[in-house]
XYZ file of N, CA and C in Angstrom:
750
model
N 0.848 -1.168 0.000
C 0.000 0.000 0.000
C 0.887 1.222 0.000
N 0.343 2.209 -0.648
C 1.114 3.424 -0.616
C 0.181 4.607 -0.678
N 0.590 5.681 0.032
C -0.217 6.878 0.062
C 0.592 8.027 0.613
N 0.012 9.316 0.640
C 0.568 10.489 1.317
C 1.918 10.929 0.803
N 1.959 11.791 -0.182
C 3.210 12.167 -0.848
C 4.137 12.949 0.070
N 5.409 12.612 0.024
C 6.461 13.293 0.769
C 7.687 13.342 -0.125
N 8.387 14.471 -0.148
C 9.605 14.569 -0.958
C 10.693 13.721 -0.333
N 11.259 12.812 -1.107
C 12.226 11.854 -0.585
C 13.456 11.833 -1.484
N 14.133 12.923 -1.577
C 15.301 12.982 -2.423
C 16.514 13.337 -1.598
N 17.654 13.197 -2.209
C 18.906 13.524 -1.540
C 18.911 14.971 -1.086
N 18.173 15.829 -1.807
C 18.177 17.241 -1.470
C 17.568 17.496 -0.100
N 16.663 16.589 0.337
C 16.016 16.792 1.615
C 16.649 16.025 2.748
N 17.694 15.298 2.479
C 18.337 14.488 3.512
C 19.580 15.179 4.028
N 20.027 14.835 5.242
C 21.258 15.404 5.761
C 22.451 14.910 4.963
N 23.593 15.565 5.061
C 24.769 15.122 4.306
C 25.094 13.661 4.600
N 25.383 12.909 3.534
C 25.647 11.486 3.696
C 27.051 11.244 4.233
N 27.164 10.257 5.101
C 28.475 9.777 5.514
C 28.869 8.713 4.497
N 30.072 8.763 3.977
C 30.430 7.844 2.911
C 31.917 7.585 2.920
N 32.293 6.529 2.217
C 33.699 6.228 2.003
C 33.823 5.556 0.650
N 34.998 5.627 0.068
C 35.188 5.012 -1.229
C 36.402 5.566 -1.934
N 36.341 5.537 -3.275
C 37.471 5.989 -4.066
C 36.947 6.612 -5.356
N 37.539 7.738 -5.727
C 37.213 8.360 -6.999
C 36.031 9.304 -6.936
N 35.474 9.612 -8.111
C 34.468 10.668 -8.196
C 33.041 10.150 -8.340
N 32.818 8.844 -8.255
C 31.447 8.350 -8.394
C 30.600 8.802 -7.208
N 29.361 9.240 -7.507
C 28.451 9.719 -6.468
C 27.007 9.388 -6.827
N 26.184 9.180 -5.795
C 24.732 9.158 -5.957
C 24.278 10.597 -5.799
N 23.747 11.193 -6.869
C 23.414 12.618 -6.830
C 21.934 12.884 -6.542
N 21.107 11.843 -6.620
C 19.695 12.005 -6.287
C 19.098 10.644 -5.975
N 18.217 10.594 -4.960
C 17.547 9.348 -4.591
C 16.079 9.632 -4.295
N 15.207 8.815 -4.862
C 13.763 8.959 -4.617
C 13.201 7.595 -4.219
N 12.512 7.550 -3.100
C 11.933 6.306 -2.585
C 10.454 6.232 -2.960
N 10.074 5.144 -3.607
C 8.677 4.855 -3.934
C 7.986 6.023 -4.636
N 8.706 6.675 -5.540
C 8.113 7.766 -6.305
C 7.816 9.013 -5.497
N 8.341 9.079 -4.271
C 8.119 10.249 -3.428
C 6.988 10.089 -2.434
N 6.630 8.856 -2.093
C 5.562 8.615 -1.126
C 6.100 7.926 0.117
N 5.252 7.876 1.147
C 5.553 7.034 2.296
C 5.398 5.569 1.893
N 6.135 4.682 2.542
C 5.953 3.250 2.349
C 5.000 2.755 3.423
N 3.890 2.125 2.978
C 2.830 1.698 3.894
C 2.777 0.176 3.926
N 2.785 -0.397 5.136
C 2.754 -1.852 5.290
C 1.604 -2.231 6.216
N 0.795 -3.201 5.760
C -0.338 -3.671 6.548
C -0.017 -4.935 7.321
N -0.955 -5.890 7.294
C -0.791 -7.096 8.110
C -0.711 -8.381 7.303
N -0.943 -8.332 5.991
C -0.950 -9.580 5.227
C -0.296 -9.475 3.855
N -0.515 -8.400 3.129
C -0.042 -8.304 1.748
C 1.414 -7.854 1.678
N 2.298 -8.652 1.031
C 3.682 -8.208 0.845
C 3.728 -6.919 0.032
N 4.721 -6.108 0.321
C 4.873 -4.809 -0.333
C 6.223 -4.761 -1.038
N 6.217 -4.363 -2.293
C 7.457 -4.059 -2.997
C 7.464 -2.568 -3.308
N 8.644 -1.956 -3.252
C 8.738 -0.539 -3.584
C 10.105 -0.239 -4.188
N 10.170 0.751 -5.091
C 11.431 1.074 -5.753
C 12.206 2.172 -5.035
N 13.509 2.081 -5.122
C 14.397 3.169 -4.719
C 15.192 3.552 -5.968
N 14.926 4.733 -6.505
C 15.565 5.173 -7.742
C 16.731 6.099 -7.422
N 17.912 5.723 -7.916
C 19.131 6.498 -7.671
C 19.699 7.021 -8.988
N 20.030 8.291 -9.013
C 20.765 8.859 -10.138
C 22.235 8.886 -9.747
N 23.066 8.172 -10.527
C 24.472 7.957 -10.175
C 25.349 8.544 -11.279
N 26.456 9.188 -10.864
C 27.321 9.856 -11.839
C 28.794 9.538 -11.581
N 29.540 9.278 -12.674
C 30.991 9.098 -12.623
C 31.564 9.460 -13.995
N 32.752 10.032 -14.019
C 33.307 10.488 -15.300
C 33.586 9.347 -16.279
N 33.730 8.118 -15.775
C 33.965 6.969 -16.656
C 32.684 6.213 -16.999
N 31.582 6.622 -16.377
C 30.327 5.896 -16.535
C 30.060 4.976 -15.371
N 28.816 4.594 -15.199
C 28.379 3.803 -14.048
C 28.356 2.324 -14.407
N 29.017 1.523 -13.584
C 29.016 0.070 -13.786
C 27.786 -0.567 -13.161
N 27.424 -0.148 -11.948
C 26.245 -0.723 -11.312
C 26.196 -0.476 -9.824
N 25.296 -1.212 -9.173
C 25.047 -1.076 -7.733
C 25.355 -2.411 -7.070
N 26.198 -2.382 -6.048
C 26.583 -3.601 -5.325
C 25.638 -3.944 -4.179
N 25.065 -2.919 -3.584
C 24.299 -3.159 -2.361
C 23.361 -2.001 -2.107
N 22.125 -2.325 -1.671
C 21.168 -1.310 -1.216
C 20.528 -1.837 0.062
N 20.429 -0.992 1.067
C 19.757 -1.376 2.308
C 18.941 -0.207 2.820
N 17.932 -0.524 3.613
C 17.101 0.515 4.206
C 16.610 0.042 5.572
N 16.568 0.978 6.522
C 16.205 0.627 7.899
C 15.904 1.902 8.670
N 15.359 1.747 9.868
C 14.982 2.891 10.688
C 16.177 3.683 11.175
N 16.068 4.991 11.149
C 17.155 5.834 11.640
C 17.258 5.790 13.159
N 16.146 5.460 13.838
C 16.124 5.502 15.297
C 16.536 4.178 15.932
N 16.452 3.083 15.173
C 16.832 1.799 15.770
C 17.666 0.925 14.822
N 17.922 1.451 13.614
C 18.745 0.770 12.613
C 18.282 -0.655 12.361
N 16.954 -0.849 12.395
C 16.411 -2.166 12.128
C 15.275 -2.112 11.138
N 15.022 -3.262 10.460
C 13.907 -3.333 9.539
C 14.016 -4.528 8.624
N 12.962 -5.337 8.524
C 12.992 -6.556 7.722
C 12.660 -6.308 6.252
N 13.404 -5.440 5.603
C 13.194 -5.154 4.189
C 14.357 -5.742 3.395
N 14.029 -6.519 2.366
C 15.050 -7.177 1.553
C 15.248 -6.441 0.226
N 16.488 -6.394 -0.205
C 16.831 -5.881 -1.536
C 16.795 -7.075 -2.487
N 15.953 -7.010 -3.533
C 15.791 -8.181 -4.400
C 16.318 -7.953 -5.817
N 16.959 -6.817 -6.057
C 17.568 -6.624 -7.357
C 17.589 -5.177 -7.788
N 18.438 -4.881 -8.791
C 18.577 -3.518 -9.305
C 18.726 -3.551 -10.820
N 18.078 -2.621 -11.489
C 18.251 -2.441 -12.928
C 18.715 -1.014 -13.179
N 19.599 -0.848 -14.169
C 20.153 0.477 -14.473
C 19.892 0.843 -15.927
N 19.628 2.124 -16.143
C 19.438 2.672 -17.480
C 20.451 3.788 -17.681
N 21.261 3.659 -18.721
C 22.280 4.672 -19.007
C 21.622 5.911 -19.598
N 21.838 7.078 -18.971
C 21.259 8.329 -19.443
C 22.247 9.152 -20.265
N 23.533 8.985 -19.999
C 24.591 9.675 -20.732
C 25.896 8.916 -20.515
N 26.993 9.414 -21.025
C 28.293 8.767 -20.842
C 28.695 8.695 -19.372
N 28.189 9.638 -18.578
C 28.612 9.719 -17.180
C 27.524 9.345 -16.172
N 26.281 9.297 -16.602
C 25.159 9.225 -15.658
C 24.216 8.069 -15.982
N 23.782 7.381 -14.934
C 22.788 6.311 -15.072
C 21.724 6.456 -13.991
N 20.502 6.013 -14.325
C 19.432 5.887 -13.344
C 19.317 4.418 -12.975
N 19.507 4.109 -11.705
C 19.436 2.731 -11.228
C 18.279 2.599 -10.244
N 17.434 1.587 -10.450
C 16.267 1.375 -9.590
C 16.413 0.059 -8.841
N 16.482 0.163 -7.520
C 16.530 -1.013 -6.654
C 15.115 -1.375 -6.243
N 14.795 -2.656 -6.278
C 13.489 -3.130 -5.840
C 13.616 -3.708 -4.436
N 12.782 -3.205 -3.533
C 12.802 -3.625 -2.142
C 11.526 -4.398 -1.820
N 11.620 -5.318 -0.860
C 10.499 -6.214 -0.558
C 10.362 -6.408 0.945
N 9.113 -6.343 1.417
C 8.848 -6.615 2.831
C 7.564 -7.426 2.942
N 7.598 -8.479 3.728
C 6.434 -9.327 3.968
C 5.999 -9.136 5.419
N 4.766 -8.645 5.649
C 4.315 -8.447 7.034
C 4.417 -9.701 7.895
N 4.310 -10.848 7.274
C 4.369 -12.093 8.058
C 5.718 -12.271 8.753
N 6.724 -11.565 8.266
C 8.041 -11.653 8.908
C 8.161 -10.709 10.102
N 7.251 -9.774 10.215
C 7.365 -8.745 11.250
C 7.387 -9.305 12.678
N 6.470 -10.204 13.047
C 6.465 -10.667 14.449
C 7.754 -11.368 14.855
N 8.513 -11.875 13.878
C 9.726 -12.626 14.182
C 10.988 -11.787 13.995
N 10.786 -10.492 13.724
C 11.932 -9.644 13.406
C 12.861 -9.447 14.599
N 12.268 -9.259 15.781
C 13.088 -9.056 16.976
C 12.305 -9.459 18.206
N 12.986 -9.470 19.344
C 12.324 -9.801 20.605
C 11.489 -8.630 21.111
N 11.729 -7.442 20.545
C 10.971 -6.264 20.965
C 9.738 -6.095 20.081
N 8.889 -5.158 20.433
C 7.681 -4.884 19.663
C 8.065 -4.392 18.270
N 7.729 -5.119 17.201
C 8.119 -4.688 15.861
C 7.442 -3.396 15.414
N 6.371 -2.990 16.089
C 5.733 -1.718 15.738
C 6.684 -0.540 15.945
N 7.699 -0.756 16.767
C 8.652 0.312 17.047
C 9.538 0.676 15.884
N 9.526 -0.136 14.821
C 10.375 0.216 13.679
C 9.703 1.218 12.750
N 8.422 1.508 12.950
C 7.742 2.513 12.117
C 8.334 3.891 12.403
N 8.380 4.722 11.379
C 8.897 6.078 11.540
C 9.823 6.462 10.410
N 10.839 7.246 10.742
C 11.786 7.705 9.723
C 12.806 6.620 9.395
N 12.994 6.381 8.105
C 13.967 5.405 7.628
C 14.975 6.064 6.707
N 16.102 5.382 6.506
C 17.140 5.883 5.623
C 17.509 4.833 4.582
N 18.203 5.282 3.531
C 18.688 4.404 2.472
C 20.207 4.484 2.417
N 20.854 3.333 2.345
C 22.296 3.232 2.117
C 22.534 2.490 0.813
N 23.637 2.778 0.135
C 23.936 2.075 -1.116
C 25.432 2.081 -1.392
N 25.893 1.035 -2.079
C 27.261 0.963 -2.586
C 27.199 0.930 -4.103
N 27.895 1.894 -4.754
C 27.822 2.019 -6.212
C 29.225 1.923 -6.814
N 29.291 1.457 -8.068
C 30.565 1.218 -8.731
C 30.620 1.876 -10.108
N 31.825 2.305 -10.486
C 32.046 2.927 -11.788
C 32.842 2.013 -12.706
N 32.868 2.351 -13.993
C 33.620 1.552 -14.971
C 35.128 1.573 -14.729
N 35.626 2.671 -14.124
C 37.068 2.779 -13.863
C 37.463 2.252 -12.485
N 36.553 1.462 -11.875
C 36.765 0.813 -10.575
C 36.642 1.776 -9.388
N 36.216 3.017 -9.651
C 35.825 3.862 -8.528
C 34.627 3.212 -7.835
N 34.500 3.453 -6.516
C 33.321 2.962 -5.799
C 32.980 3.938 -4.675
N 31.756 3.876 -4.208
C 31.335 4.755 -3.126
C 30.314 4.037 -2.262
N 30.554 4.056 -0.950
C 29.626 3.478 0.024
C 28.928 4.644 0.710
N 27.653 4.830 0.402
C 26.934 6.025 0.853
C 25.912 5.691 1.929
N 25.893 6.488 2.990
C 24.888 6.377 4.046
C 23.910 7.540 3.944
N 22.630 7.239 4.219
C 21.585 8.268 4.236
C 21.524 9.064 2.937
N 21.461 8.350 1.831
C 21.268 9.063 0.570
C 19.820 9.492 0.400
N 18.924 9.014 1.263
C 17.539 9.489 1.299
C 16.933 9.173 2.649
N 15.965 9.988 3.041
C 15.145 9.748 4.218
C 13.690 9.669 3.779
N 12.923 8.802 4.425
C 11.496 8.683 4.105
C 10.774 8.103 5.309
N 9.464 7.927 5.195
C 8.663 7.398 6.293
C 8.152 5.994 5.970
N 8.371 5.085 6.893
C 7.908 3.707 6.820
C 6.772 3.589 7.833
N 5.523 3.408 7.343
C 4.365 3.588 8.215
C 3.461 2.362 8.299
N 2.729 2.313 9.411
C 1.717 1.286 9.619
C 0.441 1.672 8.864
N -0.181 0.683 8.227
C -1.434 0.920 7.519
C -2.550 1.226 8.518
N -3.594 1.899 8.039
C -4.732 2.244 8.893
C -6.036 2.068 8.130
N -7.120 1.877 8.877
C -8.459 1.792 8.294
C -9.379 2.750 9.038
N -10.452 3.161 8.362
C -11.381 4.128 8.945
C -12.770 3.857 8.367
N -13.775 3.827 9.226
C -15.148 3.563 8.783
C -16.063 4.728 9.143
N -17.210 4.802 8.462
C -18.230 5.813 8.748
C -19.604 5.170 8.712
N -20.451 5.539 9.678
C -21.847 5.093 9.693
C -22.698 6.230 10.238
N -23.572 6.768 9.378
C -24.459 7.865 9.778
C -25.870 7.330 9.950
N -26.573 7.726 11.034
C -27.917 7.228 11.310
C -28.701 8.266 12.116
N -30.033 8.306 12.018
C -30.824 7.430 11.134
C -30.802 7.934 9.693
N -31.128 7.065 8.781
C -31.238 7.452 7.390
C -32.358 6.638 6.719
N -33.248 7.324 5.979
C -33.275 8.782 5.772
C -33.646 9.516 7.050
N -33.529 10.856 6.997
C -33.786 11.675 8.171
C -34.499 12.951 7.746
N -35.305 13.502 8.642
C -35.997 14.749 8.342
C -35.074 15.939 8.582
N -35.233 16.968 7.772
C -34.419 18.165 7.897
C -34.586 18.781 9.284
N -33.472 19.164 9.893
C -33.476 19.770 11.210
C -33.338 18.789 12.347
N -33.432 17.501 12.056
C -33.276 16.484 13.084
C -31.795 16.176 13.327
N -31.526 15.517 14.451
C -30.151 15.199 14.818
C -29.688 13.892 14.152
N -28.524 13.980 13.538
C -27.911 12.833 12.875
C -26.661 12.438 13.653
N -26.535 11.166 13.963
C -25.347 10.675 14.659
C -24.416 10.004 13.658
N -23.186 10.462 13.651
C -22.189 9.893 12.737
C -21.125 9.184 13.575
N -21.005 7.885 13.343
C -20.038 7.080 14.071
C -18.957 6.562 13.128
N -17.961 5.950 13.701
C -16.890 5.370 12.901
C -15.873 4.720 13.799
N -14.833 4.185 13.171
C -13.741 3.592 13.949
C -12.431 3.738 13.185
N -11.410 4.190 13.916
C -10.059 4.307 13.387
C -9.225 3.148 13.938
N -8.619 2.384 13.042
C -7.780 1.253 13.447
C -6.463 1.319 12.700
N -5.437 0.688 13.257
C -4.164 0.613 12.543
C -3.544 -0.763 12.721
N -2.672 -1.085 11.769
C -2.043 -2.402 11.740
C -1.087 -2.579 12.912
N -1.152 -3.750 13.509
C -0.145 -4.155 14.488
C 0.754 -5.189 13.821
N 2.047 -4.907 13.777
C 2.997 -5.852 13.197
C 3.424 -6.912 14.199
N 2.861 -6.819 15.405
C 3.187 -7.813 16.434
C 2.281 -9.029 16.323
N 0.966 -8.804 16.126
C 0.036 -9.931 16.005
C -0.681 -9.971 14.659
N -0.298 -9.066 13.730
C -0.826 -9.041 12.365
C -2.344 -8.929 12.318
N -2.866 -8.029 13.150
C -4.275 -7.667 13.115
C -4.384 -6.150 13.265
N -5.598 -5.636 13.010
C -5.850 -4.205 13.199
C -6.474 -3.968 14.569
N -5.972 -2.944 15.248
C -6.483 -2.576 16.566
C -6.944 -1.119 16.542
N -7.925 -0.812 17.391
C -8.394 0.568 17.492
C -7.261 1.504 17.874
N -7.245 2.676 17.236
C -6.182 3.662 17.448
C -6.789 4.827 18.224
N -6.512 4.880 19.516
C -7.145 5.851 20.390
C -6.400 7.164 20.517
N -7.125 8.185 20.984
C -6.524 9.481 21.285
C -6.113 10.293 20.083
N -6.700 10.003 18.913
C -6.310 10.693 17.684
C -7.391 11.670 17.229
N -6.971 12.814 16.726
C -7.913 13.790 16.194
C -8.349 13.355 14.789
N -9.659 13.210 14.620
C -10.227 12.773 13.342
C -11.318 13.770 12.952
N -11.325 14.174 11.700
C -12.224 15.229 11.239
C -13.410 14.655 10.481
N -14.617 15.091 10.868
C -15.828 14.737 10.142
C -15.992 15.703 8.973
N -16.236 15.157 7.783
C -16.400 15.972 6.586
C -17.759 15.683 5.942
N -18.278 16.694 5.220
C -19.587 16.565 4.572
C -19.518 17.127 3.158
N -20.116 16.399 2.237
C -20.251 16.886 0.856
C -21.735 16.915 0.508
N -22.250 18.111 0.303
C -23.657 18.285 -0.039
C -23.937 17.649 -1.393
N -25.102 17.061 -1.549
C -25.478 16.432 -2.814
C -25.302 17.430 -3.958
N -24.572 17.014 -4.980
C -24.313 17.882 -6.124
C -23.050 18.700 -6.023
N -22.444 18.765 -4.821
C -21.212 19.540 -4.636
C -20.007 18.742 -5.112
N -18.940 19.469 -5.422
C -17.741 18.818 -5.956
C -16.770 18.371 -4.873
N -16.846 18.959 -3.688
C -15.837 18.657 -2.670
C -16.457 18.601 -1.278
N -15.666 18.033 -0.364
C -16.073 17.953 1.038
C -15.644 19.195 1.796
N -16.366 19.495 2.876
C -15.949 20.547 3.806
C -15.830 19.957 5.200
N -14.945 20.529 5.996
C -14.781 20.072 7.375
C -15.949 20.551 8.225
N -16.442 19.667 9.086
C -17.575 20.005 9.951
C -17.136 20.113 11.407
N -16.468 19.099 11.912
C -15.998 19.111 13.297
C -14.880 18.092 13.452
N -14.125 18.224 14.522
C -13.043 17.283 14.818
C -13.266 16.680 16.190
N -13.129 15.363 16.282
C -13.284 14.672 17.567
C -12.072 13.788 17.789
N -11.894 13.343 19.022
C -10.820 12.407 19.347
C -11.371 10.996 19.406
N -10.616 10.055 18.876
C -11.025 8.655 18.944
C -10.905 8.159 20.387
N -11.812 7.256 20.757
C -11.776 6.659 22.091
C -10.579 5.715 22.200
N -10.378 5.155 23.380
C -9.250 4.243 23.576
C -9.345 3.031 22.652
N -10.558 2.700 22.220
C -10.745 1.573 21.297
C -10.831 2.031 19.846
N -10.580 3.318 19.606
C -10.589 3.843 18.252
C -11.937 4.311 17.754
N -12.974 4.239 18.593
C -14.317 4.595 18.128
C -14.499 6.106 18.047
N -15.373 6.509 17.104
C -15.678 7.915 16.857
C -17.184 8.109 16.897
N -17.626 9.254 17.426
C -19.054 9.540 17.433
C -19.276 11.027 17.642
N -20.194 11.584 16.856
C -20.591 12.975 17.047
C -22.002 13.146 16.500
N -22.671 14.192 16.950
C -24.045 14.471 16.519
C -24.091 15.810 15.804
N -24.757 15.822 14.647
C -24.887 17.035 13.844
C -26.350 17.224 13.466
N -26.686 18.413 12.990
C -28.037 18.692 12.520
C -28.118 18.426 11.021
N -29.085 17.635 10.618
C -29.266 17.319 9.197
C -29.904 18.503 8.496
N -29.146 19.171 7.643
C -29.661 20.355 6.939
C -29.853 20.117 5.448
N -29.177 19.119 4.889
C -29.284 18.841 3.461
C -28.813 17.423 3.186
N -29.300 16.865 2.083
C -28.848 15.548 1.672
C -27.382 15.616 1.252
N -26.668 14.537 1.490
C -25.263 14.521 1.104
C -24.528 13.338 1.699
N -23.230 13.404 1.670
C -22.390 12.282 2.087
C -21.461 12.699 3.223
N -21.382 11.837 4.234
C -20.536 12.078 5.400
C -19.359 11.106 5.375
N -18.199 11.585 5.850
C -17.033 10.721 5.963
C -16.107 11.244 7.052
N -15.206 10.368 7.515
C -14.171 10.752 8.469
C -12.828 10.852 7.750
N -11.995 11.785 8.228
C -10.662 11.998 7.648
C -9.630 12.033 8.778
N -8.561 11.212 8.626
C -7.464 11.175 9.593
C -6.183 11.567 8.872
N -5.487 12.572 9.386
C -4.315 13.124 8.699
C -3.074 12.258 8.831
N -3.113 11.246 9.715
C -1.952 10.388 9.911
C -0.981 10.944 10.927
N 0.036 10.140 11.238
C 1.094 10.547 12.164
C 2.441 10.194 11.526
N 3.496 10.404 12.264
C 4.815 10.055 11.756
C 5.031 8.564 11.590
N 4.146 7.748 12.192
C 4.290 6.293 12.106
C 3.071 5.597 11.510
N 1.991 6.330 11.259
C 0.739 5.740 10.778
C 0.221 6.520 9.576
N -0.271 5.819 8.562
C -0.687 6.446 7.313
C -1.909 7.347 7.478
N -2.043 8.274 6.550
C -3.265 9.059 6.406
C -4.346 8.154 5.831
N -5.604 8.356 6.273
C -6.678 7.513 5.749
C -7.985 8.306 5.730
N -8.790 8.048 4.706
C -10.119 8.652 4.561
C -11.128 7.521 4.431
N -12.209 7.589 5.168
C -13.202 6.528 5.106
C -14.029 6.631 3.826
N -14.696 5.545 3.483
C -15.707 5.614 2.441
C -16.857 6.487 2.954
N -17.537 7.175 2.041
C -18.622 8.053 2.451
C -19.925 7.307 2.701
N -20.741 7.851 3.569
C -22.076 7.311 3.842
C -23.099 8.377 3.436
N -23.863 8.092 2.391
C -24.822 9.062 1.873
C -26.117 9.005 2.666
N -26.654 10.187 2.970
C -27.874 10.292 3.774
C -28.883 11.181 3.046
N -30.101 10.667 2.868
C -31.184 11.459 2.278
C -31.880 12.258 3.368
N -32.170 13.523 3.068
C -32.824 14.412 4.031
C -34.146 14.866 3.421
N -35.249 14.596 4.155
C -36.564 14.934 3.624
C -37.204 16.124 4.321
């Protein structure tokens, strides 16, 4: 799964620590097209890391790519291969394919695997035709996040104009410890409404999810339309928008 665009290039990362020989360098890195990497509880996720590499003799290839959390230097993501496209005599675009299976998460460490969510970094070793090489740390930073779900249920429906409508829902997020979704409590979630015939939603009110992730608020039914909940996400959990629940108002 993937969502929530974030700039993930070398330009936004701190200076890389590196060692090697010669003038070969990774001059730009983009993770998953510039999005957060989202992992749920069952479906394996593959994502690309695209590196622009430059050397005066031309680029031979990539020896190694790894990615892991900056705060704990851990993460069960495998590098499964790299393909390179020559752009000029000196420059190539190389794309590494990364793979993570949620089923491996509970066995990753003795600690809670949910702790690996957050900011991650990319390291790579690159080689040139003239035998120059470079081992680069933190050529990109990005967010590795837990998947989330969100539901909406508005009742009663249909409803008479001016009557009170109760809109409920539940915010849950993936646990990589037991591979199920659990209610995500204490989070600000915004109720949105789109009037029938309108092109966009507007914010109505914001409530906090209960300890079990449940949401509930009461509004006055003024027009027919669709209600939904919106969660902006956190540094470790994805942004999510619920499916809308349409309500007729008579």
